[in-house]
PDB file of C-alpha atoms in Angstrom:
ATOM      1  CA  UNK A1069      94.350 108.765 119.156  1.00 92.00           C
ATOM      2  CA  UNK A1070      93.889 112.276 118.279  1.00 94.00           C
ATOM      3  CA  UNK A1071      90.644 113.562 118.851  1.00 96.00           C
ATOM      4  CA  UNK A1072      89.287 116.655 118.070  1.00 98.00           C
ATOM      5  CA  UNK A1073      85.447 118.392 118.795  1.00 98.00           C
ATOM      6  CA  UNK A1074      84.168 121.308 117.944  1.00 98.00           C
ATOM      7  CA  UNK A1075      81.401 123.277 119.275  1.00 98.00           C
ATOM      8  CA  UNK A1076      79.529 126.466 119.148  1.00 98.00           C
ATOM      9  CA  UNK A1077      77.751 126.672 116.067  1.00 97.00           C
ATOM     10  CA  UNK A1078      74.665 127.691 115.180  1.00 97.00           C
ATOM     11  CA  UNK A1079      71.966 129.884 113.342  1.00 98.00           C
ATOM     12  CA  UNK A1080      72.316 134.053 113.895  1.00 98.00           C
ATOM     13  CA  UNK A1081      71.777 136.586 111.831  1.00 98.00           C
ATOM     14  CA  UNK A1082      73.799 139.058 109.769  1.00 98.00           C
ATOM     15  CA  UNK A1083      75.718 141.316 111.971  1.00 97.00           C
ATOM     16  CA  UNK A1084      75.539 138.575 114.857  1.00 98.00           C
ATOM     17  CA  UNK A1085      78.427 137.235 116.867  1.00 98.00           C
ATOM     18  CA  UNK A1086      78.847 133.137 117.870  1.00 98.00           C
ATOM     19  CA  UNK A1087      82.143 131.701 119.520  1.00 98.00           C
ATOM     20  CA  UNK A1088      83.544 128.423 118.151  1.00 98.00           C
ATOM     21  CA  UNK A1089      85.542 126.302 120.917  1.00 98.00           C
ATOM     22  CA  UNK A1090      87.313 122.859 119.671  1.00 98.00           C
ATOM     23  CA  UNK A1091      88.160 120.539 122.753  1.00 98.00           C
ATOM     24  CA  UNK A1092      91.397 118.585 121.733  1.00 97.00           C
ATOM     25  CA  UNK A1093      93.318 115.528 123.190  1.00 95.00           C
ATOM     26  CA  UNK A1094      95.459 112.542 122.091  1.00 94.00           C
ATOM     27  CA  UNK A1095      99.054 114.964 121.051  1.00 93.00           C
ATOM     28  CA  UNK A1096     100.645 118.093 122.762  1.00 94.00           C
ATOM     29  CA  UNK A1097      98.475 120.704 122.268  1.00 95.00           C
ATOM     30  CA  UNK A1098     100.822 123.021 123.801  1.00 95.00           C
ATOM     31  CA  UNK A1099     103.822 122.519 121.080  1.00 94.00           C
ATOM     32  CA  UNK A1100     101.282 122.501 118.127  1.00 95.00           C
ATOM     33  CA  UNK A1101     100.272 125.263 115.516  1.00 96.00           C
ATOM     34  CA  UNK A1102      96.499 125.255 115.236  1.00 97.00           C
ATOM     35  CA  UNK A1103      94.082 126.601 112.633  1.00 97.00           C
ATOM     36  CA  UNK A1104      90.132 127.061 111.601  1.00 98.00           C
ATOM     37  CA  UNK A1105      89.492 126.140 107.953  1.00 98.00           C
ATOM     38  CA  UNK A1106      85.693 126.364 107.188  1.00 98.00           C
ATOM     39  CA  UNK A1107      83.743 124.812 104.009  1.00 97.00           C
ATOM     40  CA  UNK A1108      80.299 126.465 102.549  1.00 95.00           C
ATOM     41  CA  UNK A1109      78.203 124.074 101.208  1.00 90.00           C
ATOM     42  CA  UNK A1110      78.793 122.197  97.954  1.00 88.00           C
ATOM     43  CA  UNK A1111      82.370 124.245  97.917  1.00 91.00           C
ATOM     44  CA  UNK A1112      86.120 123.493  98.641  1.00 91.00           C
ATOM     45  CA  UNK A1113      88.074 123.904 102.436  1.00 95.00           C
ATOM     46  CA  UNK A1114      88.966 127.426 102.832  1.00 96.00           C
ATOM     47  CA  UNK A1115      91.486 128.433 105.608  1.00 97.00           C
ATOM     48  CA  UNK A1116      90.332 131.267 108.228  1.00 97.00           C
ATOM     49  CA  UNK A1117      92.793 131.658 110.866  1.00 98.00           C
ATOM     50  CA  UNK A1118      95.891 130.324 112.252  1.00 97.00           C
ATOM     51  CA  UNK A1119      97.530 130.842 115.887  1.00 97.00           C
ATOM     52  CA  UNK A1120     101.170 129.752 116.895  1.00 97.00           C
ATOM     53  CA  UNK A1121     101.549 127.407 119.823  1.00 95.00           C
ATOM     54  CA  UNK A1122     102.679 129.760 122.236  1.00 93.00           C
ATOM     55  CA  UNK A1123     100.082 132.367 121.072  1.00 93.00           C
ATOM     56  CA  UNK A1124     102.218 134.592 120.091  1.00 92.00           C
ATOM     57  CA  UNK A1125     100.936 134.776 116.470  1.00 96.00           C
ATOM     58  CA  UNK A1126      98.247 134.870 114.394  1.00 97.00           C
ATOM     59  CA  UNK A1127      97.262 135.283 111.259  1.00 96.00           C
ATOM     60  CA  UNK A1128      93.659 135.609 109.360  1.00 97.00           C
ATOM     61  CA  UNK A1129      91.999 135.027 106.037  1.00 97.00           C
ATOM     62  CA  UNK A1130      91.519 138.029 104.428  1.00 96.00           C
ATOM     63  CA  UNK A1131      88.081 138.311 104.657  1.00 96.00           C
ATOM     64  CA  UNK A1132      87.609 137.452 107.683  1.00 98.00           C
ATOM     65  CA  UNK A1133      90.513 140.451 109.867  1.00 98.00           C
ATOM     66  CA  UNK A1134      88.761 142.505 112.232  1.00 97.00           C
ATOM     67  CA  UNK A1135      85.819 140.389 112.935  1.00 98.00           C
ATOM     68  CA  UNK A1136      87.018 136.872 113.397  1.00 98.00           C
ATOM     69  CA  UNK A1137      89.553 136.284 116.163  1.00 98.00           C
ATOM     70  CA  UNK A1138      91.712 132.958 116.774  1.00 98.00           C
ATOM     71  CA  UNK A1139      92.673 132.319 120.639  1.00 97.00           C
ATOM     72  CA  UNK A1140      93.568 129.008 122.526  1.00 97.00           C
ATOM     73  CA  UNK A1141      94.275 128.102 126.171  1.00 97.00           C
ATOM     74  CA  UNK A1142      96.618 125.350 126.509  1.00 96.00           C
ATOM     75  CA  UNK A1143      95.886 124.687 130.141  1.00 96.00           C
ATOM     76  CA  UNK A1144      92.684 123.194 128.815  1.00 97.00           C
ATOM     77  CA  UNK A1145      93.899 121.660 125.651  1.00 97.00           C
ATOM     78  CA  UNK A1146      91.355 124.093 124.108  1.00 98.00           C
ATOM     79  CA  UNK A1147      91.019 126.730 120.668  1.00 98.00           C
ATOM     80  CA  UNK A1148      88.634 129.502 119.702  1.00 98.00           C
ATOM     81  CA  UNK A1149      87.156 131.498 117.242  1.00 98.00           C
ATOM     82  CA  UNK A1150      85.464 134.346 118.198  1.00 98.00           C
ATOM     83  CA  UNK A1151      83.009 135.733 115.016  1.00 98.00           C
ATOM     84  CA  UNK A1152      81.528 139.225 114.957  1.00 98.00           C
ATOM     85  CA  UNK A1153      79.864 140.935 112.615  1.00 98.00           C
ATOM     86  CA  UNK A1154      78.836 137.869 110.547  1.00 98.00           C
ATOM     87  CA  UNK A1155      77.722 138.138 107.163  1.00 98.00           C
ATOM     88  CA  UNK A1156      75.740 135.442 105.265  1.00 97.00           C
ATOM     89  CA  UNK A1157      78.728 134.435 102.953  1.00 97.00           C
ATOM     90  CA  UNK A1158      80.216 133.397 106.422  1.00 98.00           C
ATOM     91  CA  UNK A1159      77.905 130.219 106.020  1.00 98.00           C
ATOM     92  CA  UNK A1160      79.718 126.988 106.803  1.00 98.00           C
ATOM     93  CA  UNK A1161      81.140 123.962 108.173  1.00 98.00           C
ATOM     94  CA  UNK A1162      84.248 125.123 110.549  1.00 98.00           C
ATOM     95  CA  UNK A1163      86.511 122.949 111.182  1.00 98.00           C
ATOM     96  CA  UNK A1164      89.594 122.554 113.867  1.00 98.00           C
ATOM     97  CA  UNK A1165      92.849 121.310 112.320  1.00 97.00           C
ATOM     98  CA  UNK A1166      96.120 120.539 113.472  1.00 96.00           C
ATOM     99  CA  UNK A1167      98.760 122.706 112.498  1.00 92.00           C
ATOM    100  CA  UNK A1168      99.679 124.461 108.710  1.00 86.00           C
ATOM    101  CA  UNK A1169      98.944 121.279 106.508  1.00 87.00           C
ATOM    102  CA  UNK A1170      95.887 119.532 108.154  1.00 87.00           C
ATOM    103  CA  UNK A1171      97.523 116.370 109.853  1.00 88.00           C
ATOM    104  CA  UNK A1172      93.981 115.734 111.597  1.00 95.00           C
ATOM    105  CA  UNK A1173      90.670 117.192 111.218  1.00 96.00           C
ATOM    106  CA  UNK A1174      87.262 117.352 113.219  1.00 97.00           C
ATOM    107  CA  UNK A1175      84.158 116.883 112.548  1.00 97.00           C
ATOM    108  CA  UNK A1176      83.259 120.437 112.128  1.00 97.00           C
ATOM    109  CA  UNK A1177      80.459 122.439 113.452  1.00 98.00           C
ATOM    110  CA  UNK A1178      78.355 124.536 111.237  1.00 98.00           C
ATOM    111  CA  UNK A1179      77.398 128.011 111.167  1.00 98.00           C
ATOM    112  CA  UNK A1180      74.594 129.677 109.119  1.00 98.00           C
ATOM    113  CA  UNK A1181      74.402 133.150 108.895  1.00 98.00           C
ATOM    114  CA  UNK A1182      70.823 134.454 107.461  1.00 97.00           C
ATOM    115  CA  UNK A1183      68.183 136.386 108.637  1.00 95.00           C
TER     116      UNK A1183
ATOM    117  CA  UNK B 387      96.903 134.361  97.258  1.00 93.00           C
ATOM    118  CA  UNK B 388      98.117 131.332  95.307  1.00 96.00           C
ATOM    119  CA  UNK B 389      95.868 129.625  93.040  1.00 97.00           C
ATOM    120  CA  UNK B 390      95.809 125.856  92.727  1.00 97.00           C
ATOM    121  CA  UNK B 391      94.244 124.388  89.781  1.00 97.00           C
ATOM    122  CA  UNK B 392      93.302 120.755  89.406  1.00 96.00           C
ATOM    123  CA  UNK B 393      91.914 118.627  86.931  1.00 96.00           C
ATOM    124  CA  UNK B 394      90.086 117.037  85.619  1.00 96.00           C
ATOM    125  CA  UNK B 395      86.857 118.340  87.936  1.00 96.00           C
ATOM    126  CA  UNK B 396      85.451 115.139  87.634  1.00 97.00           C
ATOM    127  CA  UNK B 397      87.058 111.602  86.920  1.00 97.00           C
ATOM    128  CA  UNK B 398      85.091 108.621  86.209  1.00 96.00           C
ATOM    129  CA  UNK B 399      86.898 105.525  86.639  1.00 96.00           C
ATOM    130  CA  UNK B 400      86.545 101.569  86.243  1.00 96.00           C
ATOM    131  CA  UNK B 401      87.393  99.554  89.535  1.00 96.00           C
ATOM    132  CA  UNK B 402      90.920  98.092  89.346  1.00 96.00           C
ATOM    133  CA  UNK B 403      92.339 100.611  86.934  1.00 96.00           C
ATOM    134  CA  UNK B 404      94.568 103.269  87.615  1.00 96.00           C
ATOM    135  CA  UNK B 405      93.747 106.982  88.279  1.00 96.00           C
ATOM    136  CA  UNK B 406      95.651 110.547  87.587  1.00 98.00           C
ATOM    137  CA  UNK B 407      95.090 114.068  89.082  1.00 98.00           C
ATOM    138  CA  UNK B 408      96.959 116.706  87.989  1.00 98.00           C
ATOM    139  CA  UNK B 409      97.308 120.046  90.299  1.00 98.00           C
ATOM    140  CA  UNK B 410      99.089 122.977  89.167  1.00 98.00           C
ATOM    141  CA  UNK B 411     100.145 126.590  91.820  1.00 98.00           C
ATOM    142  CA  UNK B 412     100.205 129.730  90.261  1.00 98.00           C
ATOM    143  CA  UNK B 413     103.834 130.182  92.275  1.00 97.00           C
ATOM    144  CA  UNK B 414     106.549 128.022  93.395  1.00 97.00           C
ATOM    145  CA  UNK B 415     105.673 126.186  96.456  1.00 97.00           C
ATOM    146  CA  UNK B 416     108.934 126.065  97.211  1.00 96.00           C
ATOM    147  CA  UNK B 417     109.730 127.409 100.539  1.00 95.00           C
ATOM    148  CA  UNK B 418     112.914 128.804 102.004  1.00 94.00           C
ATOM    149  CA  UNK B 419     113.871 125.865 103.623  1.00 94.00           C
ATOM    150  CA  UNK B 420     114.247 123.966 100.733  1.00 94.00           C
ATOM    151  CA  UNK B 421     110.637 121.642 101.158  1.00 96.00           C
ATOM    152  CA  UNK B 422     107.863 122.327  99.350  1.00 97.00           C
ATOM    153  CA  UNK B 423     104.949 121.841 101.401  1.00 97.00           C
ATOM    154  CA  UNK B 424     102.448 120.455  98.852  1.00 97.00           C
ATOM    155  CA  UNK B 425      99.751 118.094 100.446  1.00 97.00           C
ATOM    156  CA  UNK B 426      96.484 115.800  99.043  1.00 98.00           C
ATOM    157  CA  UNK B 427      93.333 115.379 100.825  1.00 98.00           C
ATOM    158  CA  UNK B 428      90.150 112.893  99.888  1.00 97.00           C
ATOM    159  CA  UNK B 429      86.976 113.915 101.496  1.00 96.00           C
ATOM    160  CA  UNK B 430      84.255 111.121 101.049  1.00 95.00           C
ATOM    161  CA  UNK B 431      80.855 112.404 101.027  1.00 90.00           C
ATOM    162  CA  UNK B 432      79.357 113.119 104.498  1.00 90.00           C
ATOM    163  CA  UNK B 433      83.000 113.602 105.983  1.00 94.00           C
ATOM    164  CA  UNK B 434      85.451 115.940 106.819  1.00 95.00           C
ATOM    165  CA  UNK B 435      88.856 115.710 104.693  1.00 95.00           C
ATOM    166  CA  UNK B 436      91.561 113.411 105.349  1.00 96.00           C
ATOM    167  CA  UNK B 437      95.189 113.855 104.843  1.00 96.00           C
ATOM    168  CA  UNK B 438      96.912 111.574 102.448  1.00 97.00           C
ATOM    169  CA  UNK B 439      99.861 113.143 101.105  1.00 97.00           C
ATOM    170  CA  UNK B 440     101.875 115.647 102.572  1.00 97.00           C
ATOM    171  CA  UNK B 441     105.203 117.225 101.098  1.00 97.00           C
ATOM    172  CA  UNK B 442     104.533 116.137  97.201  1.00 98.00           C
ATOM    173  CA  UNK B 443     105.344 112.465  98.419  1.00 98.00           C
ATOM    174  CA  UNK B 444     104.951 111.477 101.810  1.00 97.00           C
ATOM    175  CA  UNK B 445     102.124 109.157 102.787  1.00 97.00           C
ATOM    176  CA  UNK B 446     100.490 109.766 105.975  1.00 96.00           C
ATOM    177  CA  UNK B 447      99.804 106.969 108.246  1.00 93.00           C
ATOM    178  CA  UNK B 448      97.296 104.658 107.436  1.00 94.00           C
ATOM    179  CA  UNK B 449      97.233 105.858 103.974  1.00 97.00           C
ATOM    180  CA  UNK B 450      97.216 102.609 101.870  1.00 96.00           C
ATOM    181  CA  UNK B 451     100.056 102.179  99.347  1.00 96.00           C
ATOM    182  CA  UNK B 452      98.064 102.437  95.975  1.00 97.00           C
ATOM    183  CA  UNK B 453      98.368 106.407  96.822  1.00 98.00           C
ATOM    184  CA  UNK B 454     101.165 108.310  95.523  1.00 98.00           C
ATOM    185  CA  UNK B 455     102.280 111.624  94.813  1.00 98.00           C
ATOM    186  CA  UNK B 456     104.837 113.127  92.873  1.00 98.00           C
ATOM    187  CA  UNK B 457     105.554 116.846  91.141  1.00 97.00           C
ATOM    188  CA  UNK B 458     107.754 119.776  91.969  1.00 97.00           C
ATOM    189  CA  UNK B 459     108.068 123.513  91.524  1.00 95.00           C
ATOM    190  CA  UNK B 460     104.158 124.406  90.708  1.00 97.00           C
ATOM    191  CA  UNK B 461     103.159 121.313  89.161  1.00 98.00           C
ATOM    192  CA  UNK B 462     101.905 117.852  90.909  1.00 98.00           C
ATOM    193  CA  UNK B 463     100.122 114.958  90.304  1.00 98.00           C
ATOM    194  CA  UNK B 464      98.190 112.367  92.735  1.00 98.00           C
ATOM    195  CA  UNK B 465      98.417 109.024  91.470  1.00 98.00           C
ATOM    196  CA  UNK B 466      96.186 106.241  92.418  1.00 97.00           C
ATOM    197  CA  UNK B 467      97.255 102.284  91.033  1.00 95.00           C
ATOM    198  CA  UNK B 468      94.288 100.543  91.040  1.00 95.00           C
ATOM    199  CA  UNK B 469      90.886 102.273  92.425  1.00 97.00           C
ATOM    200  CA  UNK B 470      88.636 100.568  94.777  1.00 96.00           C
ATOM    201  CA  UNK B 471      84.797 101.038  95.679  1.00 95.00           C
ATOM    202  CA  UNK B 472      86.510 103.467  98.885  1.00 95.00           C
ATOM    203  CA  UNK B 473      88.649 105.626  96.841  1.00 97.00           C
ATOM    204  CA  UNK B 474      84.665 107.068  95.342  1.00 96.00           C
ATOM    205  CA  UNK B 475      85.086 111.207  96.777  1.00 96.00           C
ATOM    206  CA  UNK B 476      86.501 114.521  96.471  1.00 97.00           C
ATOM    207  CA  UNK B 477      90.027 114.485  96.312  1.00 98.00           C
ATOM    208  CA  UNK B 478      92.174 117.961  96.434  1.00 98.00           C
ATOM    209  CA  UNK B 479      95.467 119.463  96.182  1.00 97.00           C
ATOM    210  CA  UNK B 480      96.490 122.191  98.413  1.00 97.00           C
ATOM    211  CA  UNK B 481      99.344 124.115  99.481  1.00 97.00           C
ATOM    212  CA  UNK B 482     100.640 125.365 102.418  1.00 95.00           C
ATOM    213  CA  UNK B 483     104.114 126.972 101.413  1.00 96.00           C
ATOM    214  CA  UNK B 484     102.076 130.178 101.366  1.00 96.00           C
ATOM    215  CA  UNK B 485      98.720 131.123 103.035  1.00 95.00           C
ATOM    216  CA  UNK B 486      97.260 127.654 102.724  1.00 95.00           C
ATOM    217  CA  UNK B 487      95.043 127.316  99.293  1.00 96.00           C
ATOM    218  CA  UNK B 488      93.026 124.565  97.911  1.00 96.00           C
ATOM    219  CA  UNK B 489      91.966 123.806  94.505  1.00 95.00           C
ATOM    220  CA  UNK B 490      88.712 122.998  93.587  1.00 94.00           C
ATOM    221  CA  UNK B 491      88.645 119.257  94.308  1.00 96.00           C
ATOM    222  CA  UNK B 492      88.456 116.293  91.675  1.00 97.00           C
ATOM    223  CA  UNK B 493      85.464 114.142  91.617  1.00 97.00           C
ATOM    224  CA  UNK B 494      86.528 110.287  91.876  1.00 97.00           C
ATOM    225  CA  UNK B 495      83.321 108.228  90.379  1.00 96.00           C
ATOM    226  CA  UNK B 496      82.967 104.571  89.487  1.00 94.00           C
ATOM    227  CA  UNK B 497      81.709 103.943  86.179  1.00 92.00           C
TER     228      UNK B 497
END
């Protein structure tokens, strides 16, 4: 079964940093594209970042290049996000997801950015 | 970006009766390798989205067989035969041809 948790969120204020980590089992994470798509409240999925299975690329909502940062370590069946310079309209659910198209989801941890 | 419109926003619906939802791209989905990479989701409240349809027409696992999905080029449509009390949620279209997009989810409510 595949199985995917998220962790990491939180409150912090404008400008602040927090670092999502999704724990994964239940496929091969090592042969699998993985992404972040988030969801504000009351709004539609939105996707933020998306890194190749052998890390060798990634690519980033628009919004979101230079401050959000998508890494994985497939020794430990593990992905990232790594947020700086948050801004309030950064507010949501994040959620890990298998590869381009969302073949499984998590539960999603959520991050609110306000002062 | 592309831009996926659905519709209707909302859809009220009597139990046992069939449902429509239309989704249009503001671009071919089409991609170079000849699929067009066009996928469904329902989200019922309090969960994260699911994966029904993937590729215009291709149920996922699990997915029961009252879900379809047909369409091509920029225009789609998610079809369900006969609703049931489960089927109440967001449903949305979404593409992933390009940088992945979503529309702005239909509203699936029992009358």
């Amino acid at each position: 079964e595949v199985q995917l948790v998220e962790s990491g969120g939180g409150l912090v204020r404008p400008g602040g940093s927090l670092r999502l980590s999704c724990a994964v089992s239940g496929f091969t994470f090592s042969g699998t594209w993985m992404s972040w798509v988030r969801q504000a409240p009351g709004r539609g999925p939105e996707w933020v970042a998306i890194i190749r299975e052998d890390i060798t690329e990634t690519l980033y909502l628009e919004s979101v290049k230079g401050r959000f940062t998508v890494s994985r370590d497939n020794a430990k069946n593990s992905l990232y996000l790594q947020m700086r310079s948050l801004r309030p309209e950064d507010t949501a659910v994040y959620f890990c997801v298998v590869g381009w198209a969302g073949d499984h989801w998590g539960r999603g941890t959520l991050v609110t950015v306000s002062s | 970006d592309v831009v996926v419109t659905q519709y209707p926003l909302a859809l009220p619906v009597t139990l046992g009766q069939a449902a429509s939802i239309s989704c249009r791209c503001s671009q071919s989905v089409v991609s170079g390798d000849g699929n067009t990479y066009l996928n469904w989701y329902q989200q019922r409240p309090g969960q994260s989205p699911r994966r029904l349809i993937h590729e215009v027409s291709k149920r996922d696992s699990g997915v029961p067989d009252r879900f379809s999905g047909s369409g091509s080029g920029t225009d789609f449509t998610l079809k369900i035969s006969r609703v049931e009390a489960e089927d109440v949620g967001l449903y949305y279209c979404m593409q992933s041809t390009h940088w992945p997009t979503f529309g702005l989810g239909t509203r699936v409510q029992i009358k």
